[in-house]
GROMACS .gro file of C-alpha atoms in nm:
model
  246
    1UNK     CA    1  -0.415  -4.277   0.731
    2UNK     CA    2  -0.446  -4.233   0.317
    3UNK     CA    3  -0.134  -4.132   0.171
    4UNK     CA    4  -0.173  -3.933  -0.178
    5UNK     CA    5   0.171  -3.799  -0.243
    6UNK     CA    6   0.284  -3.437  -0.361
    7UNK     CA    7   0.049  -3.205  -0.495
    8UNK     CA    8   0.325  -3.092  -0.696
    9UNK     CA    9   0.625  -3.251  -0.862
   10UNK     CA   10   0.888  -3.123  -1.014
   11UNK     CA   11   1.174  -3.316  -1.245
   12UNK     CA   12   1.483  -3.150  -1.283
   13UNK     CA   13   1.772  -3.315  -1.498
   14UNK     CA   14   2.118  -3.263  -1.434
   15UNK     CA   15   2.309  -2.991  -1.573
   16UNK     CA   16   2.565  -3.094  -1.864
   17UNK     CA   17   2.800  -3.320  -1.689
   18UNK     CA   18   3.146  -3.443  -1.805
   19UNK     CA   19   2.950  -3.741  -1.945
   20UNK     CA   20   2.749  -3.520  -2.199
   21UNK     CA   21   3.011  -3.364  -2.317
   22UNK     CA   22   3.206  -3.743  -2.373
   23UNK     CA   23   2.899  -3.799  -2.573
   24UNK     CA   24   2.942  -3.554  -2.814
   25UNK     CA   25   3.323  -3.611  -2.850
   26UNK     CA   26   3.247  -4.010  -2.876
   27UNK     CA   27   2.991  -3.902  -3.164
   28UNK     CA   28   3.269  -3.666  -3.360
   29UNK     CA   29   3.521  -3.935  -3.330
   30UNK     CA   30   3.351  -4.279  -3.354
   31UNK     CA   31   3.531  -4.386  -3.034
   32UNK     CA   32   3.422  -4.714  -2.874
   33UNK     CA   33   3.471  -4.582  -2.484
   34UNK     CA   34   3.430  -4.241  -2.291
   35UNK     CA   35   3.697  -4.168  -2.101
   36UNK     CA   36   3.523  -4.150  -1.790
   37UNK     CA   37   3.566  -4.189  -1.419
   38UNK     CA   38   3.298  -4.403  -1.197
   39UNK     CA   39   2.952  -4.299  -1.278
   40UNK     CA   40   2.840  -4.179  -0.965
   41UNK     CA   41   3.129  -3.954  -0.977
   42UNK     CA   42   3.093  -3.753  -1.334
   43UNK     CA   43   3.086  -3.441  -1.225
   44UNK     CA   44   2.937  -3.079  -1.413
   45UNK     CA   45   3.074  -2.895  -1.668
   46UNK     CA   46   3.127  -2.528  -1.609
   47UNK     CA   47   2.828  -2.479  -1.866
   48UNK     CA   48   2.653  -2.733  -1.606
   49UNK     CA   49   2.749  -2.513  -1.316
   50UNK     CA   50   2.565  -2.182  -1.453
   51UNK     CA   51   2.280  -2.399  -1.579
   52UNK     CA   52   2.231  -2.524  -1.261
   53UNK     CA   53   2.238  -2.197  -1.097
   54UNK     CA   54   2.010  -2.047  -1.383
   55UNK     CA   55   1.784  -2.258  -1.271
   56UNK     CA   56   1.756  -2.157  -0.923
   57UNK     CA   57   1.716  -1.847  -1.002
   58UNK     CA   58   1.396  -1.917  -1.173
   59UNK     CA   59   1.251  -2.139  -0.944
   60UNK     CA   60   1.337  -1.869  -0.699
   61UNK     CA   61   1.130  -1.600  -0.931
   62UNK     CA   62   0.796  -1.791  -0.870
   63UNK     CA   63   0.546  -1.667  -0.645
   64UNK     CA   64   0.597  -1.803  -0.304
   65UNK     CA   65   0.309  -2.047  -0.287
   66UNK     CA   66   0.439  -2.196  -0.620
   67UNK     CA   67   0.783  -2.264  -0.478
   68UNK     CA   68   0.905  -2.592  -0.420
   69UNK     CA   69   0.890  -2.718  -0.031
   70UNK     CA   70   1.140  -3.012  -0.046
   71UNK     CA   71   1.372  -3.118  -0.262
   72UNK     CA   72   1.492  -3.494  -0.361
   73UNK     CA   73   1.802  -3.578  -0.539
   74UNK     CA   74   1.995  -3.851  -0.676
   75UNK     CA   75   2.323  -3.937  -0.499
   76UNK     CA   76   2.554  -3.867  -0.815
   77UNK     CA   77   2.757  -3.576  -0.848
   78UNK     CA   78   2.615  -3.421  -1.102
   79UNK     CA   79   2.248  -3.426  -0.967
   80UNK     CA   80   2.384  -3.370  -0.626
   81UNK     CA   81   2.574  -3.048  -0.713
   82UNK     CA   82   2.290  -2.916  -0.953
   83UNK     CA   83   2.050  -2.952  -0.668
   84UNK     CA   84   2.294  -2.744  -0.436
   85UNK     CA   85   2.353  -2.477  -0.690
   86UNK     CA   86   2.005  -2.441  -0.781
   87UNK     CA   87   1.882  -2.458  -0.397
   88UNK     CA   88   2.186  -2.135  -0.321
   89UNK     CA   89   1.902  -1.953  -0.478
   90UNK     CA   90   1.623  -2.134  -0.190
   91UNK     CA   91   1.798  -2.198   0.135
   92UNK     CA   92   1.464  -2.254   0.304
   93UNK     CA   93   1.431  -2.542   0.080
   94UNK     CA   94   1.556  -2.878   0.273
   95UNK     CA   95   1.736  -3.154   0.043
   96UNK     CA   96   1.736  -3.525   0.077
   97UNK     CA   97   1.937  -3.775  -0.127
   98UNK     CA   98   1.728  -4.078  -0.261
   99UNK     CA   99   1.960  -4.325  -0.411
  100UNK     CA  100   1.570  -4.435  -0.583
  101UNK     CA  101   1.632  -4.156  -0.789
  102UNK     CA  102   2.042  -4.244  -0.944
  103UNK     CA  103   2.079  -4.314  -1.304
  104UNK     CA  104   2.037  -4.657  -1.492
  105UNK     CA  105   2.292  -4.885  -1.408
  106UNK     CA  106   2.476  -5.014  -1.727
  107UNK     CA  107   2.666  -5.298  -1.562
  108UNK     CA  108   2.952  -5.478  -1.802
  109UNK     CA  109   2.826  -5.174  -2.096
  110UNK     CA  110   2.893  -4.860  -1.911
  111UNK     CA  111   3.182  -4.635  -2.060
  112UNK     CA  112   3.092  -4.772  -2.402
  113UNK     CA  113   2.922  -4.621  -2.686
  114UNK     CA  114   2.717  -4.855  -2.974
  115UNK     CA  115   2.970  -4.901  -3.181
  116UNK     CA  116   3.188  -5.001  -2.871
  117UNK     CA  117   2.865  -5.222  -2.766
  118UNK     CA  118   2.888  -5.386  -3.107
  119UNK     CA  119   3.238  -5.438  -3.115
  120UNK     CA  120   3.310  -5.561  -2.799
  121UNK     CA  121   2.973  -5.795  -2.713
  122UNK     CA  122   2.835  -5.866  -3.018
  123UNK     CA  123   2.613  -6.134  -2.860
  124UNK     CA  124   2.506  -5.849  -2.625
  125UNK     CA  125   2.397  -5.656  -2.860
  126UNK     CA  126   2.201  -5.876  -3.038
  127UNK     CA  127   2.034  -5.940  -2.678
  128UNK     CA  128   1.951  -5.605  -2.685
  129UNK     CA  129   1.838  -5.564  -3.021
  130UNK     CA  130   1.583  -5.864  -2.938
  131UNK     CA  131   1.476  -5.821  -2.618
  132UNK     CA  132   1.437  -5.399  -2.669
  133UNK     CA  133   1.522  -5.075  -2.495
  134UNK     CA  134   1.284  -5.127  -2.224
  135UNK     CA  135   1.372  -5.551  -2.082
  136UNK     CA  136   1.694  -5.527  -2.191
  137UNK     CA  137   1.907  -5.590  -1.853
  138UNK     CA  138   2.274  -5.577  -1.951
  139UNK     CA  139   2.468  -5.816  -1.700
  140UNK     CA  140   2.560  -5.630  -1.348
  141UNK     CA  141   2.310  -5.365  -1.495
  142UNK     CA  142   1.984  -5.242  -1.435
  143UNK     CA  143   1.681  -5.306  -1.767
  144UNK     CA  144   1.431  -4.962  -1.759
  145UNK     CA  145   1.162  -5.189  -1.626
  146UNK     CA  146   1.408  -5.199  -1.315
  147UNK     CA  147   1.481  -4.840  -1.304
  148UNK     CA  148   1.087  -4.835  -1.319
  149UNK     CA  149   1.062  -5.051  -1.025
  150UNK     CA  150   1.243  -4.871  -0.744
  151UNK     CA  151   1.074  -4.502  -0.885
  152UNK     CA  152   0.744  -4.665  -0.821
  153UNK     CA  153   0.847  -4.750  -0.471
  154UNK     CA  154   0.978  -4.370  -0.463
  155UNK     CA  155   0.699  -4.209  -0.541
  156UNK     CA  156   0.462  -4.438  -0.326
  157UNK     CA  157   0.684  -4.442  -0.028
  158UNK     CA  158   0.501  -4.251   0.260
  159UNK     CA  159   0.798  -4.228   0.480
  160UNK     CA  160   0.905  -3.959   0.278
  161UNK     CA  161   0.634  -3.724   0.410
  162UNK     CA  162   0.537  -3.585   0.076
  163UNK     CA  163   0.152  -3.509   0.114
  164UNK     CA  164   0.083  -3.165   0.017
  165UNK     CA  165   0.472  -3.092  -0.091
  166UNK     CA  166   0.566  -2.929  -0.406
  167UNK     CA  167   0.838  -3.168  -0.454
  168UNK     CA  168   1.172  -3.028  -0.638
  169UNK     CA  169   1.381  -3.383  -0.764
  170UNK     CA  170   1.697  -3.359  -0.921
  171UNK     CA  171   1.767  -3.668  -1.112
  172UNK     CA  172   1.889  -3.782  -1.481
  173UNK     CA  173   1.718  -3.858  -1.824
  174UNK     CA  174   1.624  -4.228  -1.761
  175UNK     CA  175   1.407  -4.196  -1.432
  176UNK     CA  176   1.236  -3.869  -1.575
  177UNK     CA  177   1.127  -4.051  -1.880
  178UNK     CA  178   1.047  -4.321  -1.658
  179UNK     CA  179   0.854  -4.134  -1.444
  180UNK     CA  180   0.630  -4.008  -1.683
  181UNK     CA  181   0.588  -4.332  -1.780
  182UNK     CA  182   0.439  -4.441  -1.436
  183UNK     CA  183   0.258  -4.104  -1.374
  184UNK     CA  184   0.094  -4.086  -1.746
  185UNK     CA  185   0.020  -4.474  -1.747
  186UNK     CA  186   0.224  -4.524  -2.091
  187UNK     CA  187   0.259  -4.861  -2.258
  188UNK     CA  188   0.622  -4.952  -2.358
  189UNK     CA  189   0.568  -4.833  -2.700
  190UNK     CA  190   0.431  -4.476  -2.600
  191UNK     CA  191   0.753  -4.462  -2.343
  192UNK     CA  192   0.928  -4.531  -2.682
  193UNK     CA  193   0.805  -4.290  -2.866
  194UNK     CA  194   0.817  -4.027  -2.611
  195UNK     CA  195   1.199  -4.110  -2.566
  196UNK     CA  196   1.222  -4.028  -2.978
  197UNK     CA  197   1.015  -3.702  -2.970
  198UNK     CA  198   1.128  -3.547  -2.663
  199UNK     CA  199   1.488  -3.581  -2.560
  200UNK     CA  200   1.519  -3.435  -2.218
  201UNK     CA  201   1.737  -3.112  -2.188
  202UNK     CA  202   1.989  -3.066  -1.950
  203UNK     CA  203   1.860  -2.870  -1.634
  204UNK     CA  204   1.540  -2.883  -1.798
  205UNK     CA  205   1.174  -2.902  -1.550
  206UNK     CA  206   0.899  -3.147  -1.612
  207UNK     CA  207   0.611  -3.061  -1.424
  208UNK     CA  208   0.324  -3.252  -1.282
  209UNK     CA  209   0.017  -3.084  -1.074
  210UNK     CA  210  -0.255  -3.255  -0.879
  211UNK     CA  211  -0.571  -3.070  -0.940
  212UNK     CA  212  -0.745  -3.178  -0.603
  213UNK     CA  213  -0.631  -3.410  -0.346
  214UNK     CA  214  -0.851  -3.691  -0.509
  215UNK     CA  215  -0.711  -3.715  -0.841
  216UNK     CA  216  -0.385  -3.815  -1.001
  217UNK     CA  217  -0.092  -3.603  -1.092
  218UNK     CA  218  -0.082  -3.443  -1.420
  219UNK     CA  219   0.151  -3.321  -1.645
  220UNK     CA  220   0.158  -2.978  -1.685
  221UNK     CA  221   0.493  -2.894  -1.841
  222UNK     CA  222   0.746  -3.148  -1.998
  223UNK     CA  223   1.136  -3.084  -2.066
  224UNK     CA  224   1.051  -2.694  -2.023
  225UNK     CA  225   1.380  -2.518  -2.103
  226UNK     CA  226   1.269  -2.138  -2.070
  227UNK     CA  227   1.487  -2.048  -1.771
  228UNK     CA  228   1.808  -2.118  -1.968
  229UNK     CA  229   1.739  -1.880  -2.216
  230UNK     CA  230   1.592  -1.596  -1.978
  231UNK     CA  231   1.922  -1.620  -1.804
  232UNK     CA  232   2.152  -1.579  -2.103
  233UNK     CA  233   2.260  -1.981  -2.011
  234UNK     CA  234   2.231  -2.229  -2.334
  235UNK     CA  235   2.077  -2.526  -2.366
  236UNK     CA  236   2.258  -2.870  -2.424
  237UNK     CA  237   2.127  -3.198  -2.545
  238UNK     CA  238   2.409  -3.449  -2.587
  239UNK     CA  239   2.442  -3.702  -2.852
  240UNK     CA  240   2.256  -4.047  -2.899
  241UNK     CA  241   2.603  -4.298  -2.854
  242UNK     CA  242   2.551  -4.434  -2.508
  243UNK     CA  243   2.479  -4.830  -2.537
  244UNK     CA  244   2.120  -4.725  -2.312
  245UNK     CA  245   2.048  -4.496  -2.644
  246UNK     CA  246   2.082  -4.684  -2.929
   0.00000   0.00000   0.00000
């Protein structure tokens, strides 16, 4: 039996988390660490909360063959809950957790900003600064080639059952970028420059479409941020301070 994957797929990021809105304070301040608990268990901001639900409601607008049929998330709290908010709004909708989908894993780095990066493992940093955004593996972390890796077993992975879905997955900035850099068959330097020009909103949808079961997916819509707007809910991108940013 072939096995062609979703005819649609649909990229959700979180909704502004705890963590976003360390970012920002981090950038006003200079500080060297966010005062953060464990990754997986950042939770939303109350701005998160009604961005997640905002977007529900939208998804929930679309005509009913354009809905989504499943939905994937990452196991982290903040894509977790912004896949149950948003899915209040579709309860025929099932959701499944994918750890495939989590964010980059920073390892020895995570809670620090650059400058914290800089200060505190120089020699680090100058790893990074050699080796570059994408092969760059901090120690106990994950490199973007990684995070690469275990999407690409994601979206090839035919236990899932997703032939023919329209495939709702709530995940984080890193694997979306990613993502599109599997789907769209980018070199490291286009994934570079795409990372530059468009920084991906939170609770914004990135959409790809398969025009016929024989061809690839397409994108169709990238870091679309409309539903915010139309549901009086702004839009947040957080500052570039995280050591995976710099």
């Amino acid at each position: 039996m072939s096995f062609h994957g979703p005819d649609v797929l649909w990229l959700v990021r979180h909704g502004q988390s705890r963590g976003n809105v360390a970012n920002d304070e981090a950038a006003a301040s200079g500080a060297e660490l966010l005062d953060l608990e464990r990754d997986a268990d950042v939770a939303l901001s109350e701005l998160g909360e009604e961005q997640a639900r905002a977007v529900g409601k939208w998804l929930a607008g679309l005509p009913p063959e354009e809905r989504p049929t499943l939905a994937l998330t990452s196991p982290y709290r903040r894509a977790h809950d912004t896949a149950r908010l948003a899915l209040d709004q579709l309860p025929d909708v099932p959701l499944r957790i994918d750890e495939r989908l989590r964010d980059r894993e920073l390892g020895i780095l995570d809670l620090h900003t650059w400058k914290g990066i800089k200060a505190r493992f120089p020699e680090e940093a100058a790893r990074r600064r050699h080796l570059g955004k994408f092969y760059h593996r901090p120690p106990g972390g994950e490199s973007w080639a990684d995070v690469a890796l275990r999407l690409r077993a994601l979206l090839t992975d035919p236990m899932l059952d997703l032939d023919g879905q329209r495939v709702l997955c709530f995940t984080h900035e890193a694997p979306i970028h990613l993502i599109r850099y599997i789907l769209e068959q980018l070199t490291e330097p286009e994934l570079i420059d795409a990372l530059r020009a468009a920084p991906v909103a939170n609770c914004s949808l990135t959409r790809f479409e398969r025009p016929t079961p024989a061809e690839p997916l397409r994108a169709v819509d990238v870091g679309r941020t409309e539903p915010l707007p139309q549901h009086d809910v702004a839009t947040t991108r957080e500052s570039r301070v995280r050591s995976d940013e710099a």
